[in-house]
Every structure is written in structure tokens, then in C-alpha cells.
Amino acid sequence: MERILFGDNQFFAVNHISDEKSRAQSIRFKDDSAILQTLDISRDNGVQTFMCTTHDRIANICDAIRANPEKYKGYKIFPCMPYAHKYANAVTELGIAGTLKQYVPGNFIGSMFKGGVAFLSKDYLSIMELLIDAEMKMFKGIDTPVIFLQNVITDLLLGLGMKDILIAFHTYVAKKYQAEAGFITMNMPMLLDVLENGGVKNPIICSSINKVGFRMSGGKELYEKTLRTRQFRAIAMQVLAGGAISPKEALEYVCNLPNVESILFGASSRANIQETVRLINQFDQSRADMILN
Amino acid sequence: MVRTGIIGVGKMGISHLAILGAHPDVSVVGVCDSSKMVTDAIGKYSPFPCYADYKKMLDEAKPDAVVVSVPTKYHAPMVRELLEKNIHVFSEKPFCLTPEEGSPLVDLARKNKLVNQVGYHNKFVGTFREVKRILESNLLGEIYHFTGEAYGPVVVKPKQDTWRSSAGEGGGCLMDYASHVIDLINYLLAPVSSVKASLLKSIHSKEVEDAVYALLELSNKVSGVLSVNWSDETHRKMSTSVTIMGKKGKIISDANELKVFFKDEAPAEYSKGWNVKYVTDLTDPVHFYLRGEEYSAQMDHFIAAVQGKIPNHLNNFESAWHTDQAIKLIKNAQH
């Protein structure tokens, strides 16, 4: 994984501190061309990986990438699935069974309900595989070396104690897409325990890691200790903690943590993208110099 | 360990179950749902015992506390049965279909000295808690007006077929969505005591309203506006906000951002003029996070109350009953 990954929250009006900013982002990124232009700015600054949800509009971005193979040579996408609000709103409207009927491709669910097919464990994992395939369709022909499970699903399965499904996700993504599974979570230390116990070695885990301890369940100290003492490939997200601290202070903290392989950030303006990349490179360089000396 | 059971694992129930499953002081002793598909999946992959019949669950699993997250029309009979069996109850919102249904349950819970809580999670959101704290400082002067709003994309097209689209089961924007805002106003200012006028509009739904607009008066005579619409797809998810006008200041707050203006004197940590605070600064960390700190915090609160560590004041049946009462007043004030 590259040191810096570009995220997509800003494109889909996900703002953790302000509904007003959310609306402004919705307006700003109404057209796909605005998203593509911003991705170009991130690429100009050397960021060659886009980590994004499987939002419907990402399909259009994928079309544009496929249509310009020369321009996007070497560009990678890390899909994060599912786009949870699509399913959450559907569950409110259709119920859990109705949602599965709507989103699982083919007649699989319909025939399960109608025929009273035995509910064997294989069937549930098949449903998961069909859902993964449905979400992955839009990325056909694009390099997706890591495929993530979104935190709302990772953490739901974690709380429900459904570790076999987390592990089945890991296995299926490797088998079908020759990709590594990644897990986004707000409960990193707890998840790492479960994955390790399930035999997943050196897992890719993306979690909130920031100086103020925001959304670091179990506490900042436990996160720092886990980074120091355990083996996994950490991605830090929400490094700015929703804007609660200055970018400089925030990035200095994250860059100086041990064992953080990548930093995920999203921004809308050229100035903010440039500045974030510059700061990460600067802090990385001074840390490297310090280690050498 | 608090032996806890749950009845109903739909959209809210499944999230409560995950939070209970990760809670260090909880032992999940039974999970009950009428959907075989759901209980089979949980039975297969989770460590929790599953039941199709909640009476059987109560008899066999003998829980100390039960979370009720079933369609609203089942709340009253189930909650009564639980209280009669001396079980502490956390019920999803709204509490009951009518205040008449809820009233004897408020008394029964009190009589049997059982912990009782309803899932109005906004009271556990950092910004709204801070609004309450600011109001208690009295530095906004006399409050003379408020606006309570919520918008979101629940019903954005005509087709739907769940209990949320059936008025008799507790569906509709007023009971399911506006109840959150009413409850927040009740908590922050005072209970709604009369409704001057209300409009319940269907936008896409056939049987129920999709939007609620009303003029409310509170028991302390402060009046204001309620504006709620669950067919507003310009919002990515439910967005709840309050604006409170005082003679010496004004508050505008949603779940993320709190803006407050003080004309003269400001409390500690604030200054004269506009102040902005973010939920990131106002949120206490939780042991396990799913969808929002407030969902874990409300369950922590319930479990701690069952353990006798904290009093059972916040979100109890009585406060939720006031919200049911306001819902009734809004229904009756339609023009």
C-alpha cells in the first residue's frame, strides 16, 4: 500500500462536524467531472490510490478511468463495501428480508423464501459472496488490490460475535479477486484480537487514529500500545479528528506513530490536498532523518 | 454481569444486540425474533441462544433485563408482561401507540422499582447535552421561541410494505421520526402542553404522513415550531436540529455542530458573541462504537442503572410518555 491514500467522504457529503459543510460539498460535487478533477489534483501530488465506497456514482468514475487507460496507468482503487446508507434506508423501508430480495442478484433469496430451502450455513456465506460480487461489478478491469469491509458492517459483525463471516470475507476476496481483504473499524484493538484468533495473519485494518482520541474505542493509549506491540498493517483515518485540531499538529502525531503503513485523507481544494501531502512527506522525512542519525 | 435478553432484531434491534454483545458487563442470554431467517443466522454465527417465542425465552433464559425493539404496537403488552415478571426494560421509541397505553406502565415500573428506559438517543449526543447545560446556565435570558427540525431520506418513493407504513402499528413520520425531535424539545425546554395547529402531509405514502409541521406550546408557555420531513432526500441520513431564541442569546445546534451567540455575559469556556463547538470536542469515548457514540452511551446508561450505579432519570418511561402525549396533541390539532 502507498503511504498516502485519497478518500471520498468529501464527494458524498460526509462531514463529521458540519451539516452546512455537507450541503456545500453536495453542491460542489454534483457533477462527476468535479470528482474527476479533484482526483487529478491528488494524482498530480503523487497520490495514486483512491479509497472509496461502492456508491452508485463511483461507477461513473470507474467508467472514466477505464476510458482513459493511458492517463490512469498505475492508478489503484481500494473499494469499501457496502455503501451502508443504501442498505440502511432500504431496511427501514423494506425490512431485512425485503432488502436482501432487492439487492441480492438473481432469484436466490426469492427461491429461498418460496421453496423453504434449508438454511444451511453455506447459504448465508453464499448470500455474502453474491453481495460482494454485486458491489464489485463496477470495478471490472480496474486494479483493486485491497477490498475493504466498511466499519458499520465490520463492527456489527464484531459485536454480534460473527467472526466466521469476517474471516469468510477475507478468504473470498483473496480467492475470487486475488485481492487482500481490509477491514475498516472504530474498534481496532478488539477487531485485531478476533481476526488473529481466527487465523488471519497481519491483517489490513483501517481505523480512526488521531491525537485527540476521537472514535478510538478502548482509548488512545490502547491504540498506541497495539500499534507498538502487535503485527498488522494499519491505515490511519480521521487523522484530523473532524477538524478539531490543526492539520500540522494532527499529521505530526500520526506520522510519528510506529507501524502506521498508510494515511487516508480526503480534501476538496487544491491547496488543502497539496498542504496535507506536503506535511506528511515533511514529517516522514524528519522522522527518517532522526532514525538515521 | 447483567443477564440481558432482546426481543426483536430488526434495524435497531440488531444494532442494540451488537452493542450488548460487546458490552463488558452484559451477558446476552437470549435473542428473540419472529423471522426464522434472522434467528437462524444469529444462531449459526453468534454465540447467543435464539428463540422464536419471547415467553419461552423469558422462562428459560431468565433475563434480569430485556431490550424491546419490535414494532410499536407490541410495546405495551410486552413491556407490561416484562414488568410483571420483575424484569428491567429498555424499550425502543416511541414508547406506546397512545399515552393511555403507556400511563399504567409508568406506574407499574415505579411500583415494582424496575429500571425503565426508552431509546431516544439524542439525549446522549454531545452537542445536545451541551445545549442542555447552556440552557441551565440561564445566560440566554428568557427563552421566547424555538424551532425543532429533522429531515432525512426514509420514504423517497411510493413503494413500501413494512409496519412503518401502517398507522395502526406505529408507523408514519410523526411517531417514527418526529418523536425524536419532540422528545428533544421536551428534554431541553419543557414538555409540550398544547398544539395550536398541525399539518400532517403525505408525500409518497398512501396510509401515513411523511411530514409533520406544527405550532407547539410548552408547559412553561414557551412556543415554537416543529418541522419534520422523512421524504427529504437532500439529506444523506437523518439530520436533527434545534434553534432556541432567548432575549440574551441564541443557540443553533445539530448532532455535529453547536453554534451559540451570547449578547452579554457568557458561561465559562465561552465568550460574548458567536461560539462554535463540535461534537468531536463534546463526546465522551465509548468502549465499543457502532453507528454513533450515543447508541453505546444509552445502553451503558441502561446497564449501569440496572446495576444500581446511576439513577434512572434520563429517558425513563415517564419522559417518553410526555412525548406520546405530545404526539396525540399533534394528531388532534390537524386543520
mmCIF file with all atom_site columns, N, CA and C in Angstrom, chain B residues 209-246:
data_model
loop_
_atom_site.group_PDB
_atom_site.id
_atom_site.type_symbol
_atom_site.label_atom_id
_atom_site.label_alt_id
_atom_site.label_comp_id
_atom_site.label_asym_id
_atom_site.label_entity_id
_atom_site.label_seq_id
_atom_site.pdbx_PDB_ins_code
_atom_site.Cartn_x
_atom_site.Cartn_y
_atom_site.Cartn_z
_atom_site.occupancy
_atom_site.B_iso_or_equiv
_atom_site.pdbx_formal_charge
_atom_site.auth_seq_id
_atom_site.auth_comp_id
_atom_site.auth_asym_id
_atom_site.auth_atom_id
_atom_site.pdbx_PDB_model_num
ATOM 1   N N  . GLU B 1 209 ? -48.490 9.832  7.144  1.00 0.00 ? 209 GLU B N  1
ATOM 2   C CA . GLU B 1 209 ? -47.890 11.121 6.784  1.00 0.00 ? 209 GLU B CA 1
ATOM 3   C C  . GLU B 1 209 ? -46.384 10.962 6.602  1.00 0.00 ? 209 GLU B C  1
ATOM 4   N N  . ASP B 1 210 ? -45.827 11.769 5.721  1.00 0.00 ? 210 ASP B N  1
ATOM 5   C CA . ASP B 1 210 ? -44.382 11.783 5.504  1.00 0.00 ? 210 ASP B CA 1
ATOM 6   C C  . ASP B 1 210 ? -43.745 13.057 6.064  1.00 0.00 ? 210 ASP B C  1
ATOM 7   N N  . ALA B 1 211 ? -44.594 14.021 6.432  1.00 0.00 ? 211 ALA B N  1
ATOM 8   C CA . ALA B 1 211 ? -44.063 15.263 7.003  1.00 0.00 ? 211 ALA B CA 1
ATOM 9   C C  . ALA B 1 211 ? -45.020 15.769 8.074  1.00 0.00 ? 211 ALA B C  1
ATOM 10  N N  . VAL B 1 212 ? -44.439 16.437 9.074  1.00 0.00 ? 212 VAL B N  1
ATOM 11  C CA . VAL B 1 212 ? -45.218 16.983 10.186 1.00 0.00 ? 212 VAL B CA 1
ATOM 12  C C  . VAL B 1 212 ? -44.779 18.423 10.421 1.00 0.00 ? 212 VAL B C  1
ATOM 13  N N  . TYR B 1 213 ? -45.725 19.340 10.388 1.00 0.00 ? 213 TYR B N  1
ATOM 14  C CA . TYR B 1 213 ? -45.433 20.745 10.700 1.00 0.00 ? 213 TYR B CA 1
ATOM 15  C C  . TYR B 1 213 ? -46.430 21.156 11.785 1.00 0.00 ? 213 TYR B C  1
ATOM 16  N N  . ALA B 1 214 ? -45.943 21.754 12.861 1.00 0.00 ? 214 ALA B N  1
ATOM 17  C CA . ALA B 1 214 ? -46.857 22.084 13.956 1.00 0.00 ? 214 ALA B CA 1
ATOM 18  C C  . ALA B 1 214 ? -46.375 23.292 14.752 1.00 0.00 ? 214 ALA B C  1
ATOM 19  N N  . LEU B 1 215 ? -47.326 23.976 15.351 1.00 0.00 ? 215 LEU B N  1
ATOM 20  C CA . LEU B 1 215 ? -47.037 25.067 16.283 1.00 0.00 ? 215 LEU B CA 1
ATOM 21  C C  . LEU B 1 215 ? -47.285 24.545 17.687 1.00 0.00 ? 215 LEU B C  1
ATOM 22  N N  . LEU B 1 216 ? -46.238 24.553 18.503 1.00 0.00 ? 216 LEU B N  1
ATOM 23  C CA . LEU B 1 216 ? -46.325 23.921 19.822 1.00 0.00 ? 216 LEU B CA 1
ATOM 24  C C  . LEU B 1 216 ? -46.230 24.959 20.935 1.00 0.00 ? 216 LEU B C  1
ATOM 25  N N  . GLU B 1 217 ? -46.900 24.649 22.046 1.00 0.00 ? 217 GLU B N  1
ATOM 26  C CA . GLU B 1 217 ? -46.678 25.436 23.259 1.00 0.00 ? 217 GLU B CA 1
ATOM 27  C C  . GLU B 1 217 ? -46.262 24.487 24.373 1.00 0.00 ? 217 GLU B C  1
ATOM 28  N N  . LEU B 1 218 ? -45.280 24.912 25.159 1.00 0.00 ? 218 LEU B N  1
ATOM 29  C CA . LEU B 1 218 ? -44.743 24.055 26.217 1.00 0.00 ? 218 LEU B CA 1
ATOM 30  C C  . LEU B 1 218 ? -45.368 24.418 27.559 1.00 0.00 ? 218 LEU B C  1
ATOM 31  N N  . SER B 1 219 ? -45.145 23.560 28.553 1.00 0.00 ? 219 SER B N  1
ATOM 32  C CA . SER B 1 219 ? -45.768 23.788 29.861 1.00 0.00 ? 219 SER B CA 1
ATOM 33  C C  . SER B 1 219 ? -45.263 25.080 30.511 1.00 0.00 ? 219 SER B C  1
ATOM 34  N N  . ASN B 1 220 ? -44.070 25.555 30.104 1.00 0.00 ? 220 ASN B N  1
ATOM 35  C CA . ASN B 1 220 ? -43.572 26.830 30.636 1.00 0.00 ? 220 ASN B CA 1
ATOM 36  C C  . ASN B 1 220 ? -43.981 28.020 29.762 1.00 0.00 ? 220 ASN B C  1
ATOM 37  N N  . LYS B 1 221 ? -44.929 27.764 28.822 1.00 0.00 ? 221 LYS B N  1
ATOM 38  C CA . LYS B 1 221 ? -45.529 28.802 27.955 1.00 0.00 ? 221 LYS B CA 1
ATOM 39  C C  . LYS B 1 221 ? -44.602 29.269 26.822 1.00 0.00 ? 221 LYS B C  1
ATOM 40  N N  . VAL B 1 222 ? -43.425 28.675 26.699 1.00 0.00 ? 222 VAL B N  1
ATOM 41  C CA . VAL B 1 222 ? -42.587 28.972 25.524 1.00 0.00 ? 222 VAL B CA 1
ATOM 42  C C  . VAL B 1 222 ? -43.239 28.301 24.324 1.00 0.00 ? 222 VAL B C  1
ATOM 43  N N  . SER B 1 223 ? -43.257 28.990 23.175 1.00 0.00 ? 223 SER B N  1
ATOM 44  C CA . SER B 1 223 ? -43.867 28.387 21.994 1.00 0.00 ? 223 SER B CA 1
ATOM 45  C C  . SER B 1 223 ? -42.856 28.291 20.870 1.00 0.00 ? 223 SER B C  1
ATOM 46  N N  . GLY B 1 224 ? -43.185 27.449 19.900 1.00 0.00 ? 224 GLY B N  1
ATOM 47  C CA . GLY B 1 224 ? -42.242 27.266 18.793 1.00 0.00 ? 224 GLY B CA 1
ATOM 48  C C  . GLY B 1 224 ? -42.804 26.389 17.692 1.00 0.00 ? 224 GLY B C  1
ATOM 49  N N  . VAL B 1 225 ? -41.911 26.050 16.764 1.00 0.00 ? 225 VAL B N  1
ATOM 50  C CA . VAL B 1 225 ? -42.301 25.368 15.535 1.00 0.00 ? 225 VAL B CA 1
ATOM 51  C C  . VAL B 1 225 ? -41.629 24.001 15.447 1.00 0.00 ? 225 VAL B C  1
ATOM 52  N N  . LEU B 1 226 ? -42.398 23.030 14.992 1.00 0.00 ? 226 LEU B N  1
ATOM 53  C CA . LEU B 1 226 ? -41.851 21.704 14.702 1.00 0.00 ? 226 LEU B CA 1
ATOM 54  C C  . LEU B 1 226 ? -41.933 21.497 13.192 1.00 0.00 ? 226 LEU B C  1
ATOM 55  N N  . SER B 1 227 ? -40.841 21.086 12.584 1.00 0.00 ? 227 SER B N  1
ATOM 56  C CA . SER B 1 227 ? -40.832 20.873 11.136 1.00 0.00 ? 227 SER B CA 1
ATOM 57  C C  . SER B 1 227 ? -40.019 19.612 10.837 1.00 0.00 ? 227 SER B C  1
ATOM 58  N N  . VAL B 1 228 ? -40.706 18.558 10.430 1.00 0.00 ? 228 VAL B N  1
ATOM 59  C CA . VAL B 1 228 ? -40.044 17.267 10.234 1.00 0.00 ? 228 VAL B CA 1
ATOM 60  C C  . VAL B 1 228 ? -40.525 16.648 8.922  1.00 0.00 ? 228 VAL B C  1
ATOM 61  N N  . ASN B 1 229 ? -39.585 16.106 8.153  1.00 0.00 ? 229 ASN B N  1
ATOM 62  C CA . ASN B 1 229 ? -39.936 15.523 6.861  1.00 0.00 ? 229 ASN B CA 1
ATOM 63  C C  . ASN B 1 229 ? -38.998 14.350 6.589  1.00 0.00 ? 229 ASN B C  1
ATOM 64  N N  . TRP B 1 230 ? -39.549 13.145 6.459  1.00 0.00 ? 230 TRP B N  1
ATOM 65  C CA . TRP B 1 230 ? -38.684 11.988 6.220  1.00 0.00 ? 230 TRP B CA 1
ATOM 66  C C  . TRP B 1 230 ? -38.624 11.609 4.745  1.00 0.00 ? 230 TRP B C  1
ATOM 67  N N  . SER B 1 231 ? -39.143 12.480 3.895  1.00 0.00 ? 231 SER B N  1
ATOM 68  C CA . SER B 1 231 ? -39.057 12.224 2.454  1.00 0.00 ? 231 SER B CA 1
ATOM 69  C C  . SER B 1 231 ? -38.124 13.234 1.788  1.00 0.00 ? 231 SER B C  1
ATOM 70  N N  . ASP B 1 232 ? -37.145 13.723 2.542  1.00 0.00 ? 232 ASP B N  1
ATOM 71  C CA . ASP B 1 232 ? -36.239 14.741 2.031  1.00 0.00 ? 232 ASP B CA 1
ATOM 72  C C  . ASP B 1 232 ? -34.899 14.111 1.675  1.00 0.00 ? 232 ASP B C  1
ATOM 73  N N  . GLU B 1 233 ? -34.740 13.793 0.410  1.00 0.00 ? 233 GLU B N  1
ATOM 74  C CA . GLU B 1 233 ? -33.533 13.063 0.029  1.00 0.00 ? 233 GLU B CA 1
ATOM 75  C C  . GLU B 1 233 ? -32.318 13.960 -0.170 1.00 0.00 ? 233 GLU B C  1
ATOM 76  N N  . THR B 1 234 ? -32.458 15.266 0.118  1.00 0.00 ? 234 THR B N  1
ATOM 77  C CA . THR B 1 234 ? -31.254 16.103 0.057  1.00 0.00 ? 234 THR B CA 1
ATOM 78  C C  . THR B 1 234 ? -30.369 15.857 1.281  1.00 0.00 ? 234 THR B C  1
ATOM 79  N N  . HIS B 1 235 ? -30.874 15.097 2.251  1.00 0.00 ? 235 HIS B N  1
ATOM 80  C CA . HIS B 1 235 ? -30.046 14.721 3.395  1.00 0.00 ? 235 HIS B CA 1
ATOM 81  C C  . HIS B 1 235 ? -29.626 13.266 3.246  1.00 0.00 ? 235 HIS B C  1
ATOM 82  N N  . ARG B 1 236 ? -28.370 12.995 3.542  1.00 0.00 ? 236 ARG B N  1
ATOM 83  C CA . ARG B 1 236 ? -27.822 11.649 3.388  1.00 0.00 ? 236 ARG B CA 1
ATOM 84  C C  . ARG B 1 236 ? -28.388 10.714 4.453  1.00 0.00 ? 236 ARG B C  1
ATOM 85  N N  . LYS B 1 237 ? -28.584 11.250 5.633  1.00 0.00 ? 237 LYS B N  1
ATOM 86  C CA . LYS B 1 237 ? -29.176 10.476 6.728  1.00 0.00 ? 237 LYS B CA 1
ATOM 87  C C  . LYS B 1 237 ? -29.960 11.442 7.602  1.00 0.00 ? 237 LYS B C  1
ATOM 88  N N  . MET B 1 238 ? -30.608 10.925 8.634  1.00 0.00 ? 238 MET B N  1
ATOM 89  C CA . MET B 1 238 ? -31.445 11.780 9.475  1.00 0.00 ? 238 MET B CA 1
ATOM 90  C C  . MET B 1 238 ? -30.613 12.925 10.060 1.00 0.00 ? 238 MET B C  1
ATOM 91  N N  . SER B 1 239 ? -31.124 14.139 9.873  1.00 0.00 ? 239 SER B N  1
ATOM 92  C CA . SER B 1 239 ? -30.414 15.305 10.372 1.00 0.00 ? 239 SER B CA 1
ATOM 93  C C  . SER B 1 239 ? -31.369 16.087 11.278 1.00 0.00 ? 239 SER B C  1
ATOM 94  N N  . THR B 1 240 ? -31.058 16.100 12.565 1.00 0.00 ? 240 THR B N  1
ATOM 95  C CA . THR B 1 240 ? -31.932 16.703 13.568 1.00 0.00 ? 240 THR B CA 1
ATOM 96  C C  . THR B 1 240 ? -31.299 17.987 14.071 1.00 0.00 ? 240 THR B C  1
ATOM 97  N N  . SER B 1 241 ? -32.092 19.040 14.196 1.00 0.00 ? 241 SER B N  1
ATOM 98  C CA . SER B 1 241 ? -31.511 20.282 14.715 1.00 0.00 ? 241 SER B CA 1
ATOM 99  C C  . SER B 1 241 ? -32.523 21.072 15.551 1.00 0.00 ? 241 SER B C  1
ATOM 100 N N  . VAL B 1 242 ? -31.996 21.910 16.423 1.00 0.00 ? 242 VAL B N  1
ATOM 101 C CA . VAL B 1 242 ? -32.833 22.816 17.211 1.00 0.00 ? 242 VAL B CA 1
ATOM 102 C C  . VAL B 1 242 ? -32.265 24.227 17.151 1.00 0.00 ? 242 VAL B C  1
ATOM 103 N N  . THR B 1 243 ? -33.170 25.186 17.101 1.00 0.00 ? 243 THR B N  1
ATOM 104 C CA . THR B 1 243 ? -32.789 26.588 17.220 1.00 0.00 ? 243 THR B CA 1
ATOM 105 C C  . THR B 1 243 ? -33.570 27.130 18.415 1.00 0.00 ? 243 THR B C  1
ATOM 106 N N  . ILE B 1 244 ? -32.889 27.786 19.324 1.00 0.00 ? 244 ILE B N  1
ATOM 107 C CA . ILE B 1 244 ? -33.540 28.284 20.530 1.00 0.00 ? 244 ILE B CA 1
ATOM 108 C C  . ILE B 1 244 ? -33.212 29.766 20.677 1.00 0.00 ? 244 ILE B C  1
ATOM 109 N N  . MET B 1 245 ? -34.263 30.592 20.761 1.00 0.00 ? 245 MET B N  1
ATOM 110 C CA . MET B 1 245 ? -34.080 32.039 20.834 1.00 0.00 ? 245 MET B CA 1
ATOM 111 C C  . MET B 1 245 ? -34.342 32.509 22.256 1.00 0.00 ? 245 MET B C  1
ATOM 112 N N  . GLY B 1 246 ? -33.356 33.227 22.820 1.00 0.00 ? 246 GLY B N  1
ATOM 113 C CA . GLY B 1 246 ? -33.557 33.829 24.124 1.00 0.00 ? 246 GLY B CA 1
ATOM 114 C C  . GLY B 1 246 ? -33.378 35.333 24.006 1.00 0.00 ? 246 GLY B C  1
#
